Coordinates of C-alpha atoms in Angstrom, one line a residue:
M1 CA -47.0 9.4 36.6
N2 CA -43.8 7.5 36.2
I3 CA -42.2 5.8 39.2
I4 CA -39.0 4.0 38.7
L5 CA -38.9 0.8 40.7
S6 CA -37.3 -2.5 40.6
F7 CA -39.5 -5.4 40.2
A8 CA -39.9 -8.9 39.7
V9 CA -38.9 -11.8 37.7
I10 CA -35.6 -10.7 36.5
A11 CA -36.1 -7.1 35.8
Y12 CA -36.6 -3.6 37.0
Y13 CA -40.0 -2.1 36.1
T14 CA -41.3 1.4 35.4
Y15 CA -44.8 1.7 36.8
A16 CA -47.4 3.9 35.1
T17 CA -51.1 4.3 34.6
V18 CA -52.1 3.7 30.9
Y19 CA -55.7 3.7 29.6
G20 CA -57.1 3.5 33.1
N21 CA -55.1 0.4 33.8
V22 CA -51.6 -0.4 35.1
Y23 CA -48.5 -0.9 33.0
F24 CA -45.2 -2.3 34.3
R25 CA -42.4 -1.8 31.9
A26 CA -39.4 -4.1 32.3
K27 CA -35.8 -3.2 32.0
N28 CA -32.4 -4.4 33.3
P29 CA -32.8 -8.2 33.7
I30 CA -31.7 -9.8 37.0
N31 CA -30.0 -13.1 36.0
E32 CA -30.1 -15.4 39.0
W33 CA -31.2 -19.1 39.1
W34 CA -34.1 -18.1 41.4
S35 CA -35.3 -15.1 39.5
N36 CA -38.1 -16.9 37.6
T37 CA -38.2 -20.2 39.4
I38 CA -41.2 -22.2 40.4
I39 CA -41.0 -23.2 44.0
Y40 CA -43.0 -26.3 44.8
Q41 CA -43.9 -26.8 48.4
V42 CA -43.7 -30.5 49.5
Y43 CA -45.4 -31.3 52.8
P44 CA -43.3 -34.4 53.5
R45 CA -45.8 -36.4 55.6
S46 CA -48.3 -36.2 52.8
F47 CA -46.4 -36.5 49.6
K48 CA -45.4 -40.1 49.1
D49 CA -44.9 -43.0 51.5
S50 CA -42.1 -45.4 50.4
N51 CA -42.1 -47.9 53.3
N52 CA -45.9 -48.2 53.7
D53 CA -46.0 -47.0 57.3
G54 CA -48.7 -44.5 56.3
I55 CA -46.4 -41.5 56.5
G56 CA -44.7 -39.7 53.6
D57 CA -40.9 -39.7 53.7
L58 CA -37.7 -38.7 52.0
K59 CA -37.4 -41.8 49.8
G60 CA -41.0 -41.2 48.7
I61 CA -39.9 -37.7 47.5
I62 CA -37.0 -39.3 45.7
Q63 CA -39.4 -41.7 43.9
K64 CA -41.4 -38.8 42.6
L65 CA -38.6 -36.4 41.4
D66 CA -39.5 -37.0 37.8
H67 CA -42.9 -35.5 38.6
F68 CA -41.3 -32.2 39.1
T69 CA -39.1 -32.3 36.0
D70 CA -42.2 -33.2 33.9
L71 CA -44.0 -30.1 35.2
G72 CA -41.1 -27.8 34.7
I73 CA -40.5 -27.3 38.5
E74 CA -37.0 -26.1 39.4
T75 CA -37.0 -25.6 43.2
L76 CA -38.4 -27.8 46.0
W77 CA -39.3 -26.4 49.3
V78 CA -39.6 -29.3 51.7
G79 CA -41.4 -28.8 55.0
P80 CA -39.9 -29.5 58.4
L81 CA -37.7 -32.6 58.5
F82 CA -35.8 -32.1 61.8
K83 CA -36.3 -34.5 64.7
S84 CA -39.5 -33.5 66.5
P85 CA -42.1 -34.8 68.9
M86 CA -44.6 -33.6 66.3
D87 CA -46.8 -31.5 68.6
D88 CA -46.9 -29.0 65.8
M89 CA -46.0 -31.4 62.9
G90 CA -42.3 -30.6 62.9
Y91 CA -42.5 -26.9 63.6
D92 CA -41.4 -27.9 67.2
V93 CA -37.8 -29.0 66.7
E94 CA -36.1 -31.3 69.2
D95 CA -32.8 -31.7 67.4
F96 CA -31.8 -29.2 64.7
Y97 CA -29.1 -31.5 63.4
M98 CA -31.0 -34.7 62.9
I99 CA -33.6 -36.0 60.4
D100 CA -36.7 -37.2 62.2
P101 CA -36.8 -41.0 61.9
V102 CA -40.3 -41.0 60.5
F103 CA -38.9 -39.3 57.4
G104 CA -35.8 -41.5 57.1
T105 CA -32.1 -41.1 57.7
M106 CA -29.4 -38.6 57.0
D107 CA -28.3 -41.0 54.2
D108 CA -31.8 -40.6 52.7
F109 CA -31.4 -36.8 52.8
E110 CA -28.0 -37.0 51.1
E111 CA -29.5 -39.3 48.5
L112 CA -32.3 -36.8 47.9
V113 CA -29.8 -34.0 47.4
F114 CA -27.7 -36.2 45.0
E115 CA -30.8 -37.2 42.9
M116 CA -32.0 -33.6 42.8
N117 CA -28.6 -32.4 41.6
K118 CA -28.7 -34.9 38.8
R119 CA -32.0 -33.3 37.6
N120 CA -30.8 -29.8 38.2
L121 CA -33.3 -29.2 41.0
K122 CA -32.7 -26.9 43.9
L123 CA -33.6 -27.7 47.5
M124 CA -35.0 -25.3 50.0
I125 CA -35.9 -26.5 53.5
D126 CA -37.9 -25.1 56.4
F127 CA -35.9 -23.5 59.2
I128 CA -37.6 -22.6 62.5
P129 CA -35.5 -19.9 64.2
N130 CA -38.1 -18.5 66.6
H131 CA -38.4 -21.5 69.0
S132 CA -37.6 -25.1 69.7
S133 CA -39.6 -28.0 71.1
Y134 CA -39.8 -28.1 74.9
K135 CA -38.1 -31.6 74.5
C136 CA -35.0 -30.0 73.0
E137 CA -31.9 -30.7 74.9
W138 CA -31.1 -26.9 74.9
F139 CA -34.4 -26.2 76.7
D140 CA -33.7 -28.9 79.3
K141 CA -30.3 -27.4 80.0
S142 CA -31.9 -23.9 80.2
I143 CA -34.3 -25.1 82.9
K144 CA -31.3 -26.5 84.8
Q145 CA -29.4 -23.2 84.1
V146 CA -26.4 -25.1 82.7
G147 CA -23.8 -22.7 81.4
K148 CA -24.6 -20.7 78.3
Y149 CA -27.9 -22.5 77.9
S150 CA -29.3 -20.8 80.9
D151 CA -30.4 -17.8 78.8
Y152 CA -31.1 -19.5 75.5
Y153 CA -34.8 -18.9 76.1
I154 CA -36.9 -16.0 77.5
W155 CA -37.4 -16.5 81.2
R156 CA -39.0 -14.0 83.5
N157 CA -40.1 -13.9 87.2
A158 CA -43.8 -13.9 88.0
S159 CA -45.3 -10.5 88.4
N160 CA -46.1 -11.4 92.0
H161 CA -42.7 -12.9 92.6
D162 CA -42.3 -11.4 96.0
E163 CA -45.4 -13.2 97.2
L164 CA -44.4 -16.7 96.2
S165 CA -42.8 -17.6 99.4
N166 CA -46.3 -18.4 100.4
S167 CA -46.9 -21.8 98.8
S168 CA -50.7 -21.1 98.4
I169 CA -50.1 -18.2 96.1
T170 CA -50.4 -18.9 92.3
P171 CA -47.7 -17.4 90.1
K172 CA -49.0 -14.6 87.8
P173 CA -47.6 -14.1 84.3
P174 CA -45.2 -11.1 83.8
N175 CA -47.8 -9.3 81.6
N176 CA -50.9 -9.8 79.5
W177 CA -49.2 -11.2 76.4
L178 CA -51.1 -14.0 74.6
S179 CA -50.1 -16.8 72.3
D180 CA -50.9 -16.6 68.6
L181 CA -52.7 -19.9 69.0
G182 CA -54.8 -18.7 71.9
G183 CA -54.3 -18.7 75.7
P184 CA -51.4 -17.1 77.7
A185 CA -48.0 -16.6 76.1
W186 CA -46.3 -17.5 79.4
T187 CA -46.1 -20.9 81.1
W188 CA -44.8 -21.5 84.6
N189 CA -41.9 -23.9 85.0
Q190 CA -41.9 -25.5 88.5
R191 CA -38.3 -26.6 88.2
R192 CA -36.8 -23.2 87.4
N193 CA -39.5 -21.3 89.3
Q194 CA -39.9 -18.8 86.4
F195 CA -42.2 -18.3 83.4
Y196 CA -41.0 -19.0 79.9
F197 CA -42.4 -17.2 76.9
H198 CA -43.9 -18.8 73.8
Q199 CA -45.5 -17.1 70.9
F200 CA -47.2 -20.3 69.9
G201 CA -47.9 -23.5 71.9
K202 CA -46.4 -24.1 75.4
E203 CA -44.6 -27.0 73.7
Q204 CA -42.7 -24.3 71.7
P205 CA -40.5 -22.1 74.0
D206 CA -39.1 -19.0 72.2
F207 CA -35.4 -18.5 71.8
D208 CA -33.9 -15.3 73.3
L209 CA -32.5 -13.9 70.0
R210 CA -30.9 -11.1 71.9
N211 CA -28.4 -13.6 73.3
P212 CA -25.3 -13.8 71.0
D213 CA -24.8 -17.5 71.9
V214 CA -28.3 -18.3 70.5
K215 CA -27.6 -16.4 67.3
L216 CA -24.3 -18.2 66.8
Q217 CA -26.1 -21.5 67.4
L218 CA -28.6 -20.8 64.7
L219 CA -25.9 -19.8 62.3
D220 CA -24.2 -23.1 63.0
V221 CA -27.4 -25.0 62.2
M222 CA -27.7 -23.1 58.9
E223 CA -24.1 -23.9 58.0
F224 CA -24.6 -27.6 58.8
W225 CA -27.4 -27.9 56.3
M226 CA -25.8 -25.7 53.6
F227 CA -22.8 -28.1 53.8
K228 CA -25.3 -31.0 53.3
G229 CA -26.3 -29.4 50.0
V230 CA -29.4 -27.2 50.6
S231 CA -29.7 -24.2 48.3
G232 CA -31.8 -22.1 50.6
F233 CA -34.1 -21.8 53.6
R234 CA -37.7 -20.8 54.2
F235 CA -37.5 -19.0 57.6
D236 CA -40.7 -19.6 59.6
A237 CA -42.6 -17.1 61.7
V238 CA -40.2 -14.3 61.1
N239 CA -42.6 -11.6 62.4
F240 CA -42.5 -13.2 65.8
L241 CA -38.7 -13.4 66.3
Y242 CA -38.3 -10.4 68.7
E243 CA -40.4 -8.9 71.5
N244 CA -40.0 -5.5 73.1
V245 CA -37.8 -5.7 76.2
S246 CA -40.0 -3.5 78.2
L247 CA -42.5 -6.3 78.9
L248 CA -45.3 -3.7 79.0
D249 CA -48.9 -4.9 78.7
E250 CA -50.2 -4.8 75.1
P251 CA -53.1 -2.4 74.7
F252 CA -56.6 -3.6 73.9
L253 CA -58.3 -2.7 70.6
P254 CA -61.2 -0.3 70.9
G255 CA -64.1 -1.9 72.7
K256 CA -62.2 -5.0 73.6
S257 CA -61.0 -4.2 77.1
N258 CA -60.2 -7.1 79.4
S259 CA -60.6 -9.6 76.6
T260 CA -58.5 -12.8 76.6
E261 CA -58.7 -13.3 72.9
Y262 CA -55.5 -12.8 70.8
K263 CA -57.3 -10.9 68.1
D264 CA -58.5 -8.3 70.6
L265 CA -55.0 -7.1 71.5
D266 CA -52.9 -4.6 69.5
H267 CA -49.7 -6.6 69.3
I268 CA -47.3 -3.6 69.3
Y269 CA -44.8 -5.4 71.6
T270 CA -44.8 -9.0 70.3
K271 CA -44.9 -8.5 66.5
T272 CA -43.2 -6.4 63.8
Q273 CA -40.2 -5.3 65.9
P274 CA -37.4 -3.6 64.0
E275 CA -35.0 -6.3 65.0
N276 CA -36.9 -8.8 62.9
V277 CA -35.6 -7.1 59.8
I278 CA -32.1 -6.6 61.1
I279 CA -31.6 -10.3 61.9
V280 CA -32.9 -11.3 58.4
L281 CA -30.2 -9.1 56.8
E282 CA -27.6 -10.7 59.1
W283 CA -28.7 -14.2 58.0
R284 CA -28.6 -13.3 54.3
A285 CA -25.1 -11.9 54.8
F286 CA -24.0 -15.1 56.5
M287 CA -25.5 -17.2 53.7
E288 CA -23.7 -15.2 51.0
S289 CA -20.5 -15.3 53.0
Y290 CA -20.8 -19.1 53.2
T291 CA -21.3 -19.6 49.5
K292 CA -18.4 -17.4 48.6
S293 CA -16.1 -19.2 51.1
K294 CA -17.0 -22.5 49.3
N295 CA -16.3 -20.9 45.9
Q296 CA -19.9 -21.6 44.9
S297 CA -21.0 -19.7 41.7
I298 CA -24.7 -19.5 42.7
S299 CA -26.3 -17.6 45.5
S300 CA -28.4 -19.2 48.2
L301 CA -32.1 -18.5 48.4
M302 CA -33.8 -17.0 51.4
A303 CA -37.6 -16.9 51.9
T304 CA -39.4 -15.5 54.9
E305 CA -42.9 -16.1 56.2
V306 CA -44.5 -12.9 57.4
Y307 CA -48.2 -12.1 57.4
S308 CA -48.3 -8.3 57.4
D309 CA -48.9 -5.1 55.4
Y310 CA -47.0 -4.4 52.2
N311 CA -44.8 -1.7 53.6
I312 CA -43.6 -4.1 56.4
L313 CA -43.0 -7.0 53.9
M314 CA -40.9 -4.7 51.6
E315 CA -38.4 -4.1 54.5
F316 CA -37.4 -7.7 54.4
Y317 CA -36.0 -7.3 50.9
G318 CA -33.3 -5.1 52.4
N319 CA -31.5 -2.8 49.9
S320 CA -28.5 -2.9 47.5
T321 CA -26.1 -2.3 50.4
N322 CA -27.6 -4.7 52.8
P323 CA -29.7 -7.3 50.9
G324 CA -32.3 -9.3 52.8
A325 CA -34.6 -12.1 51.7
Q326 CA -35.0 -12.6 48.0
V327 CA -38.5 -14.0 48.7
P328 CA -40.5 -12.3 51.5
F329 CA -43.6 -14.4 50.8
N330 CA -46.4 -12.5 49.3
L331 CA -49.2 -14.1 51.3
A332 CA -52.1 -11.7 50.7
L333 CA -53.8 -13.9 48.1
V334 CA -53.7 -16.8 50.5
K335 CA -56.4 -15.1 52.5
C336 CA -58.7 -14.5 49.4
E337 CA -62.3 -15.6 49.8
K338 CA -65.2 -16.1 47.3
G339 CA -67.1 -12.9 46.8
D340 CA -67.8 -9.9 44.7
D341 CA -64.4 -8.3 45.7
L342 CA -62.2 -11.3 44.6
V343 CA -61.1 -9.7 41.3
E344 CA -60.4 -6.4 43.2
S345 CA -58.4 -8.3 45.8
I346 CA -56.3 -9.9 43.1
D347 CA -55.7 -6.6 41.2
T348 CA -54.8 -4.7 44.4
N349 CA -52.2 -7.3 45.4
I350 CA -50.5 -7.2 42.0
K351 CA -50.5 -3.4 41.8
Y352 CA -49.3 -2.8 45.4
W353 CA -46.6 -5.5 45.3
L354 CA -45.1 -4.4 42.0
A355 CA -45.4 -0.7 42.7
D356 CA -43.7 -1.0 46.1
L357 CA -40.8 -3.3 45.2
P358 CA -37.4 -1.9 46.1
E359 CA -34.4 -1.9 43.8
N360 CA -33.1 -5.3 42.7
A361 CA -36.1 -7.1 44.1
V362 CA -38.1 -9.9 42.5
A363 CA -41.8 -10.4 43.0
N364 CA -43.4 -13.6 44.2
W365 CA -46.9 -15.1 44.1
V366 CA -48.4 -17.5 46.7
I367 CA -52.0 -18.5 46.9
E368 CA -51.9 -21.7 49.0
N369 CA -49.9 -23.3 51.8
H370 CA -50.0 -25.8 54.6
D371 CA -51.8 -23.4 57.0
N372 CA -54.7 -22.3 54.8
L373 CA -57.5 -23.9 52.9
R374 CA -56.9 -24.6 49.2
M375 CA -58.4 -22.3 46.5
S376 CA -60.3 -25.3 45.0
S377 CA -62.2 -25.6 48.3
K378 CA -62.6 -21.9 49.2
I379 CA -63.5 -20.5 45.8
G380 CA -64.2 -23.5 43.6
A381 CA -62.7 -26.4 41.7
L382 CA -63.1 -24.7 38.4
T383 CA -60.9 -21.8 39.4
V384 CA -57.8 -23.9 39.6
P385 CA -56.6 -23.3 36.0
M386 CA -57.6 -19.6 36.4
F387 CA -55.2 -19.2 39.3
A388 CA -52.6 -21.3 37.6
A389 CA -52.7 -19.0 34.6
L390 CA -52.7 -15.9 36.8
K391 CA -49.7 -16.7 38.9
L392 CA -47.7 -18.5 36.2
A393 CA -48.1 -15.6 33.8
L394 CA -47.1 -13.0 36.3
P395 CA -43.4 -11.9 36.4
G396 CA -41.3 -13.3 39.3
I397 CA -41.2 -16.3 41.5
E398 CA -44.2 -18.6 41.6
V399 CA -45.0 -20.9 44.6
T400 CA -47.1 -24.0 44.2
Y401 CA -48.5 -26.0 47.1
Y402 CA -48.4 -29.8 46.5
G403 CA -51.5 -31.0 44.7
F404 CA -52.4 -27.7 43.2
E405 CA -51.3 -28.9 39.8
I406 CA -54.2 -31.4 39.8
G407 CA -56.7 -29.2 41.6
M408 CA -56.6 -31.2 44.9
E409 CA -59.3 -30.3 47.3
D410 CA -59.2 -30.2 51.1
N411 CA -60.5 -33.3 52.7
M412 CA -63.5 -31.8 54.6
Y413 CA -64.8 -35.3 55.4
L414 CA -62.4 -35.8 58.3
R415 CA -64.2 -37.0 61.5
P416 CA -63.1 -35.4 64.8
D417 CA -61.4 -38.7 65.8
Q418 CA -59.3 -38.6 62.6
V419 CA -57.9 -35.1 63.3
T420 CA -54.2 -35.5 64.2
E421 CA -53.3 -31.8 64.9
T422 CA -53.0 -31.2 68.6
I423 CA -51.5 -27.7 69.1
L424 CA -54.1 -25.6 67.3
V425 CA -57.2 -27.5 68.5
T426 CA -56.0 -27.9 72.1
I427 CA -54.7 -24.3 72.6
S428 CA -57.4 -22.3 70.8
K429 CA -60.2 -24.8 71.5
S430 CA -61.2 -24.4 67.9
S431 CA -62.9 -26.7 65.6
K432 CA -60.6 -25.5 62.8
T433 CA -57.8 -27.8 61.9
R434 CA -55.1 -27.5 59.3
D435 CA -55.4 -31.2 58.6
Y436 CA -57.9 -30.5 55.9
E437 CA -55.3 -29.0 53.6
R438 CA -52.6 -31.4 54.6
C439 CA -54.1 -34.7 53.4
P440 CA -52.1 -37.1 51.2
M441 CA -51.2 -36.5 47.6
Q442 CA -53.4 -38.3 45.1
W443 CA -51.2 -40.1 42.6
D444 CA -53.6 -42.6 41.0
D445 CA -56.8 -44.4 41.5
S446 CA -55.3 -47.3 43.5
I447 CA -55.9 -47.8 47.2
N448 CA -55.2 -44.5 49.1
G449 CA -54.6 -42.7 45.8
G450 CA -51.2 -44.3 45.4
F451 CA -49.9 -42.5 48.4
T452 CA -49.4 -45.6 50.5
E453 CA -50.3 -49.3 50.5
N454 CA -50.9 -49.1 54.2
K455 CA -54.5 -49.6 55.2
K456 CA -54.4 -46.4 57.3
P457 CA -52.4 -43.4 56.1
W458 CA -51.6 -40.8 58.7
L459 CA -54.6 -38.8 57.4
P460 CA -57.4 -40.2 55.2
V461 CA -57.0 -39.5 51.5
N462 CA -59.8 -37.3 50.0
P463 CA -62.5 -39.8 48.7
N464 CA -62.4 -38.2 45.3
Y465 CA -59.0 -39.7 44.6
Y466 CA -60.6 -42.3 42.3
K467 CA -61.2 -39.6 39.7
L468 CA -58.9 -36.7 40.8
N469 CA -55.3 -37.9 40.6
V470 CA -52.1 -37.3 38.7
E471 CA -52.2 -40.4 36.4
S472 CA -55.8 -39.8 35.2
Q473 CA -55.1 -36.1 34.5
K474 CA -52.0 -36.9 32.4
K475 CA -54.3 -38.5 29.9
I476 CA -56.7 -35.6 29.5
P477 CA -55.3 -32.9 27.2
N478 CA -56.8 -29.9 29.0
S479 CA -56.8 -31.3 32.5
N480 CA -55.5 -29.2 35.4
Y481 CA -52.3 -31.1 35.2
N482 CA -51.6 -30.5 31.6
F483 CA -52.9 -26.9 31.8
Y484 CA -50.3 -26.2 34.6
K485 CA -47.6 -28.0 32.6
K486 CA -48.2 -25.9 29.5
M487 CA -48.3 -22.7 31.5
S488 CA -45.0 -23.7 33.1
Q489 CA -43.5 -24.2 29.6
L490 CA -44.8 -20.7 28.7
R491 CA -42.9 -19.2 31.6
K492 CA -39.7 -20.2 29.9
T493 CA -40.3 -17.8 27.0
D494 CA -38.5 -14.5 26.8
T495 CA -41.8 -12.7 26.9
L496 CA -42.8 -14.1 30.3
K497 CA -39.3 -13.9 31.7
Y498 CA -38.4 -10.4 30.6
G499 CA -41.5 -8.8 29.2
D500 CA -43.7 -5.9 30.2
L501 CA -46.9 -6.5 32.1
Q502 CA -50.3 -4.8 31.7
T503 CA -53.2 -5.5 34.0
Y504 CA -56.9 -4.7 33.2
N505 CA -59.5 -4.8 36.0
I506 CA -62.5 -4.8 33.8
T507 CA -65.5 -5.9 35.9
K508 CA -66.2 -7.8 39.1
S509 CA -65.9 -10.9 36.9
I510 CA -63.3 -10.3 34.2
Y511 CA -59.6 -9.8 34.8
I512 CA -56.9 -9.6 32.1
L513 CA -53.2 -9.7 32.0
K514 CA -51.0 -8.9 29.0
R515 CA -47.3 -9.8 28.7
S516 CA -45.3 -8.3 25.9
L517 CA -41.7 -7.9 24.8
L518 CA -40.3 -6.0 21.8
E519 CA -39.8 -8.3 18.8
R520 CA -41.3 -11.2 20.6
E521 CA -44.8 -12.7 20.8
S522 CA -47.4 -11.2 23.2
Y523 CA -49.7 -13.2 25.4
I524 CA -53.1 -12.2 26.9
V525 CA -54.7 -14.1 29.8
I526 CA -58.4 -13.6 30.2
M527 CA -60.1 -14.9 33.3
N528 CA -63.8 -15.0 34.0
F529 CA -64.4 -15.3 37.8
G530 CA -68.1 -14.7 37.4
S531 CA -71.2 -16.9 37.1
E532 CA -72.2 -16.0 33.5
T533 CA -70.7 -16.2 30.0
E534 CA -69.0 -12.9 29.2
T535 CA -68.2 -11.4 25.8
V536 CA -64.8 -9.7 25.8
L537 CA -64.0 -7.1 23.0
L538 CA -60.3 -6.8 23.5
S539 CA -60.0 -3.9 21.0
N540 CA -62.0 -1.8 23.4
I541 CA -59.7 -2.7 26.2
I542 CA -56.2 -3.0 24.8
H543 CA -55.3 -0.2 22.4
D544 CA -52.6 -2.0 20.4
V545 CA -54.1 -5.5 20.1
K546 CA -54.1 -7.3 16.7
D547 CA -57.4 -8.0 15.0
E548 CA -57.0 -11.7 15.3
L549 CA -55.3 -13.8 18.0
Y550 CA -54.6 -17.5 18.4
V551 CA -55.5 -19.6 21.4
Y552 CA -52.4 -20.8 23.2
L553 CA -54.4 -22.6 25.9
G554 CA -57.8 -22.8 27.4
S555 CA -59.1 -24.4 30.5
E556 CA -61.2 -27.6 30.0
N557 CA -64.4 -25.7 30.5
S558 CA -63.6 -22.7 28.3
A559 CA -64.7 -24.2 25.0
Y560 CA -61.4 -23.0 23.4
N561 CA -58.9 -25.3 21.9
T562 CA -55.2 -24.6 21.1
G563 CA -54.8 -23.1 17.7
S564 CA -58.3 -21.6 17.4
I565 CA -58.6 -18.1 16.1
V566 CA -60.6 -15.4 17.9
S567 CA -61.4 -11.8 16.9
T568 CA -60.7 -8.8 19.0
V569 CA -62.9 -6.3 17.1
P570 CA -66.7 -5.8 17.4
S571 CA -67.4 -6.0 13.7
T572 CA -66.6 -9.7 13.4
G573 CA -68.7 -12.6 14.6
N574 CA -66.0 -14.4 16.5
P575 CA -65.2 -12.3 19.7
V576 CA -64.0 -13.9 22.9
K577 CA -66.9 -15.5 24.7
L578 CA -65.7 -16.9 27.9
R579 CA -67.7 -19.3 30.0
P580 CA -68.1 -18.7 33.7
Q581 CA -65.2 -19.8 35.9
S582 CA -62.9 -20.4 32.9
V583 CA -59.7 -18.9 31.4
V584 CA -58.1 -18.6 28.0
V585 CA -54.6 -17.7 27.0
L586 CA -54.2 -15.9 23.7
S587 CA -51.1 -15.1 21.6
D588 CA -50.4 -12.9 18.5
K589 CA -48.1 -15.7 17.3
Y590 CA -49.5 -18.4 15.0
I591 CA -50.2 -21.6 16.9
A592 CA -51.0 -24.7 15.1
P593 CA -54.2 -26.5 16.1
E594 CA -53.6 -29.5 18.3
T595 CA -54.1 -32.9 16.6
P596 CA -56.9 -34.7 18.4
T597 CA -55.8 -37.6 20.5
I598 CA -57.0 -41.0 19.2
N599 CA -57.6 -43.9 21.5
I600 CA -56.0 -46.7 19.5
Q601 CA -57.8 -49.5 21.2
N602 CA -61.2 -47.8 20.7
A603 CA -60.3 -46.8 17.2
G604 CA -59.4 -50.4 16.4
T605 CA -62.7 -51.6 17.8
R606 CA -64.6 -49.0 15.7
I607 CA -62.7 -50.0 12.5
G608 CA -63.3 -53.7 13.1
S609 CA -67.1 -53.1 13.6
T610 CA -67.2 -51.0 10.4
L611 CA -65.5 -53.8 8.4
I612 CA -67.9 -56.4 9.8
S613 CA -70.9 -54.2 8.9
L614 CA -69.6 -53.7 5.3
L615 CA -69.0 -57.4 4.9
S616 CA -72.5 -58.2 6.1
V617 CA -73.9 -55.7 3.6
L618 CA -71.9 -57.3 0.7
L619 CA -73.0 -60.8 1.6
L620 CA -76.6 -59.6 1.7
L621 CA -76.3 -57.9 -1.7
R622 CA -74.8 -61.1 -3.1
F623 CA -77.6 -63.2 -1.8
L624 CA -80.2 -60.8 -3.2
L625 CA -78.6 -60.7 -6.6

């Protein structure tokens, strides 16, 4: 079958089944600055502390900008910076026009933009359009029913409103809707004598996005920050923006009647409403209109966070007439777990995403973020270069969570008294906290991993920082850091920017990608997710592969060095033998072997010792003779 579709990095793709596997043929490049970019997610509290108060800040990010240029990163996505009481670590905004003092000042933000522009880096920031903090001035005015602010939020009478004249009667919520974090989605406000709605914590009242004044207010916020120099926004919690106006009770899932657990309701009225897509298209139109009004030659970038099925996510791309988000985050792999079906999950995500892409769309690949455990902790530390090779070799936009480049692991050593997150733990009464994956970046082996000189960072640094850090990995040729860096460099080649893609789901352990482009070199990525060494005869898998290939790059545990030659045919004695939990990247282009790195100091010591030994022998011979 041949299905014409648009896809990924900078190209449309034709999708077909070839030799039992999947082939995506590229054509018609899309030349935008974001088409093949690497987006690096900075969690500001945890990245770098410049003033030693124990919390990361804007000046800390500025100090580390050369880290991004060294890795080949082009776009920074910086987490919530707006003024906030931090009940949800910044996703509860008190003032949408102000930098929270814990991160610095507006001058610091402007300096960040200036320094990024000098390095040709783009800035994308978190934007929270679904709700504000309950400490926001707009919410206080809404409680008091001051002018237009009266209906900024979703207010409803109690379901037993007529009975409340009796002071002994407890107000009942308008319906059975529940918060995504657990507990009721309605909280009674004694001052206004009504319930307000919140998809998340009671500290995060939802905006009424059906109110034109609210929509205009949010556009004003977007314009404010675009004027300050941001190149795009990541829109948070987009699937929760609208609710059905009927206020009907949500039905229970089969066998779950009368449950008070969020997971036991079918959320047909509080999620995935058609208006969610419509407002995203409106926001994209506004952003494009703004850039044109300022005579800017480049478009702004729009990313959306939606955990949903593929068909729902594709709607957020919009179409050629009404474009939507360029990056509806592909979050399926974020939920991957260790197990026999890992390779199948990876293969399914790639095939579904590329096959379903609408015209003029670009694929994106996300495996980690601030709300989910890291792959190094869930699946294993050895898999980090495997996932790096996978997502950096795929066509489209790649998203990296801070610390992935060194294989940072979640700090599972946190004691209960060290957990700082309040919303998730308090509301859902869960032992799960997102603090594990939000611990400070590990820069070197100094105190607190070089994150801060304060005795007590906001969260403890993972104890393994003494050996797992940026500076130590820079010195190791095949470390996670240098593996990531070399794969980032490979992404700049025409083959990976514009080339065709073939995927091969071979076994429950072996997964293969091939990228090729006419009159250019080809690259083959082989990953072994299994527990045993596997022999891979590529000539039995890829019909047009050359008899010999060169190693472009191998993970530290792969036993392959750059420039080594491997055979693809069974008749020779040098086929690919890949160790468990390792990856190798091959090319049909000659690659010179790497010159071994010599430690000058140690070499000098060895030479000196050798000379002394020779001198001793000569003296002994002279004595004997």
